[in-house]
Amino acid sequence: MREFKNKINSLIIKSVALTGIIALILIFGFVIRESIPALKEAGMEIFTSFDWYPTYDPPSFGILTMLINSILLTIFSSLIVLPLGYIVAFFMYDYAKNFEKRMIKGAIDLLSGVPSVIIGMFLIIYVSPWMLEIGAWSPENILLASIGLTILSLPYTASLMEEAMSSIDKSLKEGALALGTTRFTAGFKVVSKAALPGIFNAIILTINRIIGETMVVLMAAGGANMLPLSILDPIRPLTAAIASEMGEVEIGSIHYSALFVSGLVLLTISFILTLTSKRLSRRWSK
Amino acid sequence: MKKVLLVIVLMSIMVISFSAKLVIKGSNTIFPIAQLWIEELKKEKPDLEITLEGAGSSTGIAALFNGTTDIANASRFLKEKEIKKMNEEGKYFAPIVIAYDGIAIIVNPKLGINDISLETLKGIYTGKLRTWNQVSPNLPKKRIVIYSRNTASGTFETFEKKVLKEARMAPTVKMVESTQFEIDQVARNPYAIAYVGVGYVNNSVKVLKVEGVEPTKLNVLKATYPISRPLYMFIDVSNGWPETGIIKEYITFGLSKKGQELAEKAGYIAAYGF
């Protein structure tokens, strides 16, 4: 009887796991299939042209500007989020008292539950007028979107990094302290170094999350398909373009297919990021 | 518990299989009109089953081609390639004008400008005029913040055709999803400009005259206001005009006095009569 139950259980678990894998393959297959018409029709122009005029006659389907915008925004936001996240994690791991740690954890959990559309609304209503005062010509811009992305991904980054540091054996830190290092050196040089694979993993996952975030960039990035010269210029990342146009596009047209190509590009980027993270953390942990 | 689940499943199957007698898809612009019509129709006949989806004019017409909708709302006429496709497939879509819409050019009330020419408007949207003092010397030397609806909207297509005349919009134009957002941003930013359907305009923004003509009801209806357009409903009449049935009923109601009053209530201009 127990044997039988075990079998049933493992079957259920296996089938659920398999569903996940199949879903991933199907998503890839679906996105690729829908991208083919645009890739055939427009060819390399999609990746080399800066012009995105899908409804004009003749149309042009260049996603390069939006791709560059996506990457720039991700880099800029990561530069804010990652150090901040590390500082928060470091504080939680090493300096916070139990009570403080619980407080921060609670705040982080609450913050990570805020829907991105609420963050977008908040930015538009309360923060964007302030952008005009500091001299931006456009109230929605890279900076505004970055603020939103920071609020959105900081809890995630901090808790992942804290987890990575907590998973390091206590004896390592205690040994370092016993040898006479300061608390800061023990945490920063010894524990953080030991936790590097985990921290690196957190970094990649955060970048992955930022590049795929849609609602905040749709609302706060400005929607202009231009190459920015300063952080106060409006931009339009790939995810925003997909979200904005997918709803109204004629299904089956080249425009529709070109949006799928953008999706494919994003999917590929995130796939590569995840693979690198896996590979690097494996190499380190050896 | 199992019984409850079973009942829920059965009920949802029933709902799915018996609903959607009349399917309407298309333009976001027409959505408010269609919604009012359906509400009013339902008051008289509560058992009426109508689904309404506002996704964009092109989507509606594409749905009419593959038969997944009965009525396609469109804020523009058929494109050349759609007419060609219609002929190739041996179909015939009948256009019905249901209301008129004018595209109002809005700016912040603080900006000292009341009138704009089509040429200037084109200059702004194609990026030739970058600051307000290039538009008129007495305006501040501030960069123009330009808003537009995104490319798939019918309002965009009308604006593109009537103002830009095939020229490309500058990349610095900010493409946004909703008309309300445009209005809010223009109300907040003294150097912003946007175009919206006249029905959406409220007191927080200033409506400009275009070529000296105000977008009033009469001016839009007579098309003396240069950026105005008819709004359509397309039905598939390849097998003849629907002489009875729910499609006919819906059209008749829409074109009735009551239906046209509702179109005005939604913020547009009645298609029939002054």
Coordinates of C-alpha atoms in Angstrom, one line a residue:
Chain A
M1 CA 0.0 0.0 0.0
R2 CA 2.8 2.4 1.0
E3 CA 4.6 1.4 -2.1
F4 CA 1.6 2.3 -4.2
K5 CA 1.2 5.7 -2.5
N6 CA 4.8 6.5 -3.1
K7 CA 4.4 5.7 -6.7
I8 CA 1.3 7.9 -7.1
N9 CA 3.0 10.8 -5.3
S10 CA 6.2 10.6 -7.4
L11 CA 4.0 10.4 -10.5
I12 CA 2.2 13.5 -9.5
I13 CA 5.4 15.4 -8.8
K14 CA 7.0 14.2 -12.0
S15 CA 4.0 15.2 -14.1
V16 CA 3.9 18.7 -12.5
A17 CA 7.6 19.2 -13.1
L18 CA 7.2 18.0 -16.7
T19 CA 4.3 20.4 -17.2
G20 CA 6.6 23.2 -16.3
I21 CA 9.2 22.1 -18.9
I22 CA 6.6 21.6 -21.5
A23 CA 5.2 25.0 -20.9
L24 CA 8.6 26.6 -21.3
I25 CA 9.1 24.8 -24.6
L26 CA 5.7 25.7 -25.8
I27 CA 6.2 29.4 -24.9
F28 CA 9.4 29.4 -26.9
G29 CA 7.8 27.6 -29.8
F30 CA 4.9 29.9 -29.8
V31 CA 7.0 33.1 -29.7
I32 CA 9.3 31.8 -32.4
R33 CA 6.4 30.7 -34.6
E34 CA 4.7 34.1 -34.3
S35 CA 8.0 35.9 -35.0
I36 CA 8.7 34.1 -38.3
P37 CA 6.5 36.3 -40.6
A38 CA 8.2 39.5 -39.5
L39 CA 11.7 37.9 -39.7
K40 CA 10.9 36.8 -43.2
E41 CA 9.3 40.0 -44.4
A42 CA 11.5 42.6 -42.7
G43 CA 14.6 40.5 -42.3
M44 CA 17.6 42.0 -40.6
E45 CA 16.1 45.4 -40.8
I46 CA 14.4 44.6 -37.5
F47 CA 17.7 44.4 -35.6
T48 CA 19.6 47.1 -37.5
S49 CA 17.1 49.9 -38.0
F50 CA 16.4 52.7 -35.4
D51 CA 13.0 53.5 -36.9
W52 CA 9.8 51.9 -35.5
Y53 CA 6.9 53.0 -37.8
P54 CA 4.8 49.9 -38.0
T55 CA 1.6 51.5 -39.3
Y56 CA 3.1 53.8 -41.9
D57 CA 3.3 53.2 -45.6
P58 CA 5.9 51.9 -46.2
P59 CA 6.3 50.6 -42.7
S60 CA 9.6 50.1 -40.9
F61 CA 10.1 47.7 -38.0
G62 CA 13.4 48.6 -36.4
I63 CA 13.6 47.6 -32.7
L64 CA 17.2 48.7 -32.2
T65 CA 16.3 52.0 -30.4
M66 CA 14.0 50.2 -28.0
L67 CA 16.5 47.4 -27.4
I68 CA 19.2 50.0 -26.6
N69 CA 16.7 51.8 -24.3
S70 CA 15.9 48.6 -22.5
I71 CA 19.6 47.9 -21.9
L72 CA 20.4 51.5 -20.9
L73 CA 17.5 51.5 -18.4
T74 CA 18.5 48.2 -17.0
I75 CA 22.1 49.2 -16.5
F76 CA 21.1 52.5 -14.9
S77 CA 18.6 50.9 -12.6
S78 CA 21.0 48.1 -11.7
L79 CA 23.6 50.6 -10.7
I80 CA 21.2 52.0 -8.1
V81 CA 19.5 48.8 -7.0
L82 CA 22.4 46.4 -6.6
P83 CA 24.6 48.5 -4.3
L84 CA 21.5 49.5 -2.3
G85 CA 20.4 45.9 -2.1
Y86 CA 23.8 44.8 -1.0
I87 CA 23.9 47.4 1.8
V88 CA 20.5 46.5 3.1
A89 CA 21.4 42.8 3.0
F90 CA 24.7 43.4 4.7
F91 CA 23.1 45.4 7.4
M92 CA 20.4 42.8 7.9
Y93 CA 23.0 40.0 8.1
D94 CA 25.6 41.6 10.3
Y95 CA 24.4 44.6 12.1
A96 CA 20.7 44.4 12.7
K97 CA 19.4 43.3 16.0
N98 CA 16.8 40.6 16.0
F99 CA 14.0 43.2 16.3
E100 CA 15.4 45.4 13.6
K101 CA 15.9 42.4 11.3
R102 CA 12.2 41.4 11.8
M103 CA 11.1 45.0 11.1
I104 CA 13.2 45.3 7.9
K105 CA 12.1 41.8 6.7
G106 CA 8.4 42.7 7.3
A107 CA 8.8 46.0 5.5
I108 CA 10.5 44.2 2.6
D109 CA 7.7 41.6 2.4
L110 CA 5.1 44.3 2.4
L111 CA 6.9 46.3 -0.3
S112 CA 7.4 43.3 -2.5
G113 CA 3.6 42.8 -2.5
V114 CA 2.8 46.2 -3.9
P115 CA 1.5 45.8 -7.5
S116 CA 3.7 47.5 -10.0
V117 CA 0.7 49.5 -11.4
I118 CA 0.3 51.1 -8.0
I119 CA 3.9 52.1 -8.1
G120 CA 3.4 53.5 -11.6
M121 CA 0.5 55.6 -10.5
F122 CA 2.4 56.9 -7.5
L123 CA 5.3 57.9 -9.7
I124 CA 3.0 59.6 -12.3
I125 CA 1.0 61.5 -9.7
Y126 CA 3.5 62.5 -7.0
V127 CA 7.0 62.2 -8.4
S128 CA 6.6 63.3 -12.1
P129 CA 5.7 67.0 -11.3
W130 CA 8.9 67.2 -9.3
M131 CA 10.8 66.1 -12.4
L132 CA 9.8 69.3 -14.1
E133 CA 11.2 71.3 -11.2
I134 CA 14.6 69.8 -11.4
G135 CA 14.8 70.8 -15.0
A136 CA 13.6 67.8 -17.1
W137 CA 11.6 68.8 -20.1
S138 CA 9.6 65.6 -19.9
P139 CA 7.9 64.6 -16.7
E140 CA 8.2 60.9 -17.5
N141 CA 11.8 59.9 -18.1
I142 CA 14.6 57.4 -17.4
L143 CA 15.1 58.7 -13.9
L144 CA 11.4 58.3 -13.0
A145 CA 11.3 54.8 -14.4
S146 CA 14.5 53.9 -12.6
I147 CA 13.0 55.1 -9.3
G148 CA 10.1 52.8 -9.9
L149 CA 12.3 49.9 -10.8
T150 CA 14.3 50.5 -7.7
I151 CA 11.3 50.4 -5.5
L152 CA 10.1 47.3 -7.2
S153 CA 13.2 45.3 -7.2
L154 CA 15.0 46.4 -4.1
P155 CA 13.1 44.0 -1.7
Y156 CA 13.8 41.2 -4.1
T157 CA 17.5 41.9 -4.4
A158 CA 18.0 42.5 -0.7
S159 CA 16.3 39.4 0.5
L160 CA 18.1 37.2 -2.1
M161 CA 21.4 38.6 -1.1
E162 CA 20.7 38.3 2.6
E163 CA 19.7 34.6 2.0
A164 CA 23.0 34.0 0.2
M165 CA 24.9 35.4 3.1
S166 CA 22.9 33.6 5.7
S167 CA 23.5 30.3 4.0
I168 CA 27.2 30.6 4.7
D169 CA 28.4 28.5 7.6
K170 CA 28.5 30.5 10.9
S171 CA 31.9 29.1 11.8
L172 CA 33.5 31.0 8.9
K173 CA 32.5 34.3 10.4
E174 CA 33.3 33.2 13.9
G175 CA 36.7 32.0 12.8
A176 CA 37.4 35.4 11.1
L177 CA 36.3 37.2 14.2
A178 CA 38.4 34.9 16.4
L179 CA 41.5 35.8 14.3
G180 CA 40.9 39.4 15.3
T181 CA 39.2 40.9 12.2
T182 CA 36.7 43.7 12.7
R183 CA 33.0 43.0 12.3
F184 CA 32.9 44.8 9.0
T185 CA 35.9 43.0 7.5
A186 CA 34.5 39.6 8.6
G187 CA 31.2 40.4 6.9
F188 CA 32.5 42.2 3.9
K189 CA 35.7 40.3 3.1
V190 CA 35.1 36.8 4.4
V191 CA 31.4 36.1 4.4
S192 CA 30.5 38.1 1.3
K193 CA 33.3 36.4 -0.6
A194 CA 32.2 33.0 0.4
A195 CA 28.6 34.0 -0.6
L196 CA 29.7 35.3 -3.9
P197 CA 28.0 32.7 -6.0
G198 CA 24.7 33.4 -4.3
I199 CA 25.2 37.1 -4.5
F200 CA 26.0 36.8 -8.2
N201 CA 22.9 34.8 -8.7
A202 CA 20.9 37.5 -6.9
I203 CA 22.5 40.1 -9.3
I204 CA 21.5 38.2 -12.4
L205 CA 18.0 37.5 -11.2
T206 CA 17.6 41.2 -10.4
I207 CA 18.8 42.3 -13.8
N208 CA 16.5 39.7 -15.3
R209 CA 13.6 41.1 -13.4
I210 CA 14.4 44.7 -14.3
I211 CA 14.7 44.1 -18.0
G212 CA 11.4 42.2 -18.1
E213 CA 9.4 44.7 -16.0
T214 CA 6.6 46.1 -18.0
M215 CA 4.0 48.2 -16.1
V216 CA 6.3 50.7 -14.5
V217 CA 8.3 51.4 -17.6
L218 CA 5.1 51.6 -19.6
M219 CA 3.7 54.3 -17.3
A220 CA 6.9 56.1 -16.2
A221 CA 9.5 55.8 -18.9
G222 CA 7.9 58.4 -21.3
G223 CA 7.1 56.3 -24.4
A224 CA 9.3 58.2 -26.8
N225 CA 11.2 56.0 -29.2
M226 CA 14.4 58.1 -29.1
L227 CA 18.0 57.5 -28.1
P228 CA 18.4 59.4 -24.8
L229 CA 21.2 61.8 -24.2
S230 CA 20.6 62.3 -20.5
I231 CA 18.8 60.5 -17.8
L232 CA 16.1 63.1 -18.0
D233 CA 15.1 62.1 -21.5
P234 CA 12.0 59.9 -22.1
I235 CA 12.5 56.5 -23.6
R236 CA 10.5 53.5 -24.6
P237 CA 11.9 50.0 -23.7
L238 CA 10.9 46.9 -25.5
T239 CA 8.5 45.7 -22.9
A240 CA 6.6 49.0 -22.9
A241 CA 6.2 48.8 -26.7
I242 CA 4.9 45.3 -26.5
A243 CA 2.4 46.1 -23.7
S244 CA 1.3 49.3 -25.4
E245 CA 0.7 48.0 -28.9
M246 CA -0.2 44.4 -28.5
G247 CA -3.7 45.4 -27.4
E248 CA -4.6 47.2 -30.5
V249 CA -2.6 45.6 -33.2
E250 CA -4.2 43.7 -36.0
I251 CA -3.7 40.0 -35.2
G252 CA -1.6 38.2 -37.8
S253 CA -0.1 41.3 -39.3
I254 CA 3.6 42.0 -39.7
H255 CA 3.3 44.6 -36.9
Y256 CA 1.9 41.9 -34.6
S257 CA 4.7 39.5 -35.6
A258 CA 7.3 42.2 -35.1
L259 CA 6.1 42.6 -31.5
F260 CA 6.7 38.9 -31.1
V261 CA 10.2 39.4 -32.4
S262 CA 10.8 41.9 -29.6
G263 CA 9.4 39.4 -27.2
L264 CA 11.8 36.8 -28.5
V265 CA 14.7 39.1 -28.1
L266 CA 13.7 39.7 -24.4
L267 CA 13.2 36.0 -23.9
T268 CA 16.6 35.2 -25.3
I269 CA 18.3 37.8 -23.2
S270 CA 16.8 36.5 -20.0
F271 CA 17.5 32.9 -21.1
I272 CA 21.2 33.8 -21.6
L273 CA 21.4 35.6 -18.3
T274 CA 19.9 32.7 -16.4
L275 CA 22.3 30.2 -18.1
T276 CA 25.3 32.4 -17.3
S277 CA 24.2 32.7 -13.7
K278 CA 23.8 28.9 -13.4
R279 CA 27.2 28.2 -15.0
L280 CA 29.1 30.8 -13.0
S281 CA 27.6 29.8 -9.7
R282 CA 28.4 26.1 -10.5
R283 CA 32.0 27.0 -11.3
W284 CA 32.4 28.9 -8.1
S285 CA 30.9 26.4 -5.8
K286 CA 33.4 23.8 -6.9
Chain B
M1 CA -17.6 20.1 -1.9
K2 CA -17.4 18.0 -5.0
K3 CA -21.0 18.8 -5.8
V4 CA -20.4 22.5 -5.5
L5 CA -17.5 22.2 -7.9
L6 CA -19.5 20.2 -10.3
V7 CA -22.3 22.7 -10.3
I8 CA -19.8 25.6 -10.9
V9 CA -18.2 23.7 -13.8
L10 CA -21.6 22.9 -15.3
M11 CA -22.8 26.5 -14.9
S12 CA -19.7 28.0 -16.5
I13 CA -20.1 25.6 -19.4
M14 CA -23.7 26.7 -19.8
V15 CA -22.7 30.4 -19.7
I16 CA -20.0 29.9 -22.3
S17 CA -22.2 27.9 -24.7
F18 CA -25.3 30.0 -24.6
S19 CA -24.0 33.5 -24.5
A20 CA -22.6 35.9 -27.2
K21 CA -25.5 36.1 -29.6
L22 CA -24.2 39.5 -30.8
V23 CA -20.4 40.1 -30.9
I24 CA -19.1 43.7 -31.4
K25 CA -15.4 44.4 -31.7
G26 CA -13.2 47.3 -32.6
S27 CA -12.3 50.9 -32.0
N28 CA -11.7 52.2 -28.5
T29 CA -13.1 55.5 -29.7
I30 CA -16.5 54.1 -30.3
F31 CA -16.5 51.9 -27.2
P32 CA -18.3 54.4 -25.0
I33 CA -21.1 54.9 -27.6
A34 CA -21.6 51.2 -28.0
Q35 CA -21.6 50.7 -24.3
L36 CA -24.4 53.2 -23.8
W37 CA -26.4 51.7 -26.6
I38 CA -26.1 48.2 -25.2
E39 CA -27.1 49.4 -21.7
E40 CA -30.2 51.1 -23.1
L41 CA -31.1 48.1 -25.3
K42 CA -30.8 45.8 -22.3
K43 CA -33.3 48.0 -20.3
E44 CA -35.9 47.1 -22.9
K45 CA -34.8 43.5 -23.5
P46 CA -33.0 42.1 -20.5
D47 CA -32.3 38.7 -22.1
L48 CA -30.2 40.2 -24.9
E49 CA -26.7 38.8 -25.1
I50 CA -24.2 41.2 -26.4
T51 CA -20.4 41.1 -25.9
L52 CA -18.4 44.3 -26.6
E53 CA -14.7 44.5 -27.0
G54 CA -12.8 47.6 -27.7
A55 CA -9.4 46.7 -29.1
G56 CA -8.8 49.0 -32.0
S57 CA -10.3 49.6 -35.4
S58 CA -7.9 47.3 -37.3
T59 CA -8.6 44.5 -34.9
G60 CA -12.3 44.9 -35.4
I61 CA -12.1 44.8 -39.2
A62 CA -9.7 41.8 -39.0
A63 CA -12.2 40.0 -36.9
L64 CA -14.9 40.8 -39.4
F65 CA -12.8 39.1 -42.0
N66 CA -12.4 35.9 -40.1
G67 CA -16.0 35.9 -38.9
T68 CA -15.4 36.2 -35.2
T69 CA -17.5 39.3 -34.9
D70 CA -20.8 40.5 -36.2
I71 CA -20.1 44.2 -36.1
A72 CA -16.8 45.9 -36.4
N73 CA -16.6 49.4 -34.9
A74 CA -14.0 51.5 -36.7
S75 CA -12.9 55.1 -36.3
R76 CA -11.6 55.1 -39.8
F77 CA -12.7 53.9 -43.2
L78 CA -11.5 50.7 -44.8
K79 CA -7.9 50.8 -45.9
E80 CA -7.0 50.2 -49.5
K81 CA -5.5 46.8 -48.8
E82 CA -8.6 45.8 -46.8
I83 CA -10.9 46.7 -49.7
K84 CA -8.6 44.6 -52.0
K85 CA -8.7 41.7 -49.6
M86 CA -12.5 42.0 -49.4
N87 CA -12.7 41.8 -53.2
E88 CA -10.4 38.8 -53.3
E89 CA -12.4 36.9 -50.8
G90 CA -15.7 37.9 -52.4
K91 CA -17.0 39.7 -49.3
Y92 CA -18.8 43.0 -48.9
F93 CA -18.7 45.1 -45.8
A94 CA -21.3 47.8 -45.5
P95 CA -20.2 51.0 -43.7
I96 CA -22.7 52.8 -41.5
V97 CA -21.8 56.2 -40.2
I98 CA -22.9 56.3 -36.6
A99 CA -21.4 59.6 -35.3
Y100 CA -18.8 62.3 -36.0
D101 CA -15.7 63.0 -34.0
G102 CA -13.4 66.0 -34.0
I103 CA -9.8 65.7 -32.8
A104 CA -9.1 68.6 -30.5
I105 CA -5.6 70.0 -30.0
I106 CA -5.1 70.6 -26.3
V107 CA -2.5 72.6 -24.4
N108 CA -2.1 73.8 -20.8
P109 CA -4.4 76.8 -20.0
K110 CA -1.3 78.7 -18.9
L111 CA 0.3 78.7 -22.3
G112 CA -0.5 81.9 -24.2
I113 CA -1.7 80.4 -27.5
N114 CA -5.2 80.1 -28.8
D115 CA -4.8 79.3 -32.4
I116 CA -2.6 76.9 -34.4
S117 CA -2.2 76.2 -38.1
L118 CA -2.0 72.7 -39.6
E119 CA 1.4 73.6 -40.8
T120 CA 2.7 74.5 -37.3
L121 CA 1.1 71.3 -35.9
K122 CA 2.8 69.2 -38.5
G123 CA 6.1 71.0 -37.7
I124 CA 5.7 70.2 -34.0
Y125 CA 4.8 66.6 -34.5
T126 CA 7.5 65.9 -37.1
G127 CA 10.1 67.5 -34.8
K128 CA 10.9 70.6 -36.9
L129 CA 9.7 72.9 -34.2
R130 CA 11.3 72.0 -30.9
T131 CA 10.6 74.9 -28.6
W132 CA 7.5 77.0 -28.1
N133 CA 9.2 80.2 -29.1
Q134 CA 9.8 78.7 -32.5
V135 CA 6.0 78.4 -32.8
S136 CA 5.4 82.0 -31.8
P137 CA 8.0 84.5 -30.6
N138 CA 6.0 85.6 -27.6
L139 CA 5.9 82.1 -26.1
P140 CA 8.5 80.9 -23.6
K141 CA 11.7 79.3 -24.8
K142 CA 10.8 75.9 -23.5
R143 CA 10.9 72.5 -25.1
I144 CA 7.6 71.3 -26.4
V145 CA 6.5 68.1 -24.7
I146 CA 4.5 66.2 -27.4
Y147 CA 2.0 63.5 -26.6
S148 CA 0.4 61.1 -29.0
R149 CA -1.8 58.0 -28.9
N150 CA 0.0 54.8 -29.8
T151 CA 0.2 53.7 -33.4
A152 CA -2.7 51.3 -33.5
S153 CA -5.3 53.7 -32.4
G154 CA -7.8 55.1 -34.8
T155 CA -7.3 58.6 -33.5
F156 CA -3.6 58.3 -34.3
E157 CA -4.4 57.2 -37.8
T158 CA -6.8 60.1 -38.4
F159 CA -4.2 62.5 -37.1
E160 CA -1.5 61.0 -39.2
K161 CA -3.6 61.3 -42.3
K162 CA -5.1 64.7 -41.8
V163 CA -2.2 66.5 -40.1
L164 CA 1.0 64.7 -40.9
K165 CA 0.1 63.8 -44.4
E166 CA 2.4 60.7 -44.6
A167 CA 5.3 62.4 -42.8
R168 CA 6.7 60.5 -40.0
M169 CA 6.2 61.5 -36.4
A170 CA 9.4 62.5 -34.6
P171 CA 11.0 59.9 -32.3
T172 CA 10.7 62.4 -29.5
V173 CA 6.9 62.2 -29.5
K174 CA 5.7 60.4 -26.4
M175 CA 3.4 57.6 -27.3
V176 CA 0.8 56.8 -24.6
E177 CA -2.0 54.4 -24.2
S178 CA -4.9 56.4 -22.9
T179 CA -6.5 59.6 -23.8
Q180 CA -7.2 60.4 -20.1
F181 CA -3.4 60.2 -19.5
E182 CA -2.8 62.7 -22.2
I183 CA -5.3 65.1 -20.7
D184 CA -3.9 64.7 -17.2
Q185 CA -0.3 65.3 -18.3
V186 CA -1.3 68.4 -20.4
A187 CA -3.2 69.8 -17.4
R188 CA -0.1 69.3 -15.2
N189 CA 2.6 70.4 -17.6
P190 CA 2.5 74.0 -19.0
Y191 CA 4.6 73.1 -22.1
A192 CA 2.8 70.0 -23.2
I193 CA 0.6 69.5 -26.3
A194 CA -1.6 66.5 -27.2
Y195 CA -4.5 65.6 -29.4
V196 CA -7.7 63.9 -28.2
G197 CA -11.2 63.2 -29.3
V198 CA -13.4 66.2 -28.5
G199 CA -15.6 64.0 -26.4
Y200 CA -12.9 63.6 -23.8
V201 CA -12.0 67.3 -23.3
N202 CA -12.6 68.8 -19.9
N203 CA -11.9 72.2 -18.3
S204 CA -8.4 71.3 -17.1
V205 CA -7.0 71.9 -20.6
K206 CA -7.3 74.5 -23.3
V207 CA -8.6 73.6 -26.7
L208 CA -6.9 75.4 -29.6
K209 CA -8.6 76.6 -32.7
V210 CA -7.1 75.0 -35.8
E211 CA -6.8 77.3 -38.8
G212 CA -9.0 79.7 -36.9
V213 CA -11.9 77.2 -36.6
E214 CA -13.1 75.9 -33.2
P215 CA -14.0 72.2 -32.9
T216 CA -17.7 72.9 -32.2
K217 CA -20.5 70.5 -33.1
L218 CA -21.5 72.3 -36.2
N219 CA -18.0 72.8 -37.5
V220 CA -17.1 69.2 -37.1
L221 CA -20.4 68.1 -38.7
K222 CA -19.8 70.4 -41.7
A223 CA -16.2 69.4 -41.7
T224 CA -15.1 73.0 -41.6
Y225 CA -13.0 72.0 -38.7
P226 CA -10.0 70.4 -40.4
I227 CA -9.4 67.4 -38.1
S228 CA -12.7 65.8 -38.0
R229 CA -13.8 62.3 -39.0
P230 CA -16.9 60.1 -39.2
L231 CA -17.1 57.0 -37.0
Y232 CA -18.3 53.8 -38.6
M233 CA -19.8 50.5 -37.9
F234 CA -19.0 47.8 -40.5
I235 CA -21.2 44.8 -41.0
D236 CA -20.7 41.8 -43.3
V237 CA -23.4 41.9 -45.9
S238 CA -21.9 39.4 -48.3
N239 CA -25.2 37.4 -48.0
G240 CA -27.5 40.3 -48.0
W241 CA -28.5 43.0 -45.6
P242 CA -29.7 41.7 -42.2
E243 CA -33.4 42.4 -42.5
T244 CA -34.4 40.9 -39.2
G245 CA -32.6 39.7 -36.2
I246 CA -30.3 41.2 -33.5
I247 CA -27.8 42.9 -35.8
K248 CA -30.6 44.8 -37.5
E249 CA -32.1 45.7 -34.2
Y250 CA -28.8 47.1 -32.9
I251 CA -28.2 49.2 -36.0
T252 CA -31.7 50.6 -36.0
F253 CA -31.5 51.5 -32.4
G254 CA -28.1 53.2 -32.9
L255 CA -29.4 55.3 -35.7
S256 CA -32.6 56.2 -33.9
K257 CA -33.2 59.5 -32.2
K258 CA -32.5 57.9 -28.8
G259 CA -29.3 56.2 -30.1
Q260 CA -27.9 59.4 -31.5
E261 CA -28.7 61.2 -28.3
L262 CA -26.6 58.6 -26.5
A263 CA -23.8 59.1 -29.0
E264 CA -23.8 62.8 -28.0
K265 CA -23.9 61.8 -24.3
A266 CA -20.7 59.8 -24.9
G267 CA -19.1 63.0 -26.1
Y268 CA -19.4 62.7 -29.9
I269 CA -21.5 64.5 -32.5
A270 CA -24.7 62.9 -33.8
A271 CA -24.4 61.8 -37.4
Y272 CA -27.9 62.8 -38.4
G273 CA -29.5 66.3 -38.2
F274 CA -28.0 69.5 -36.9

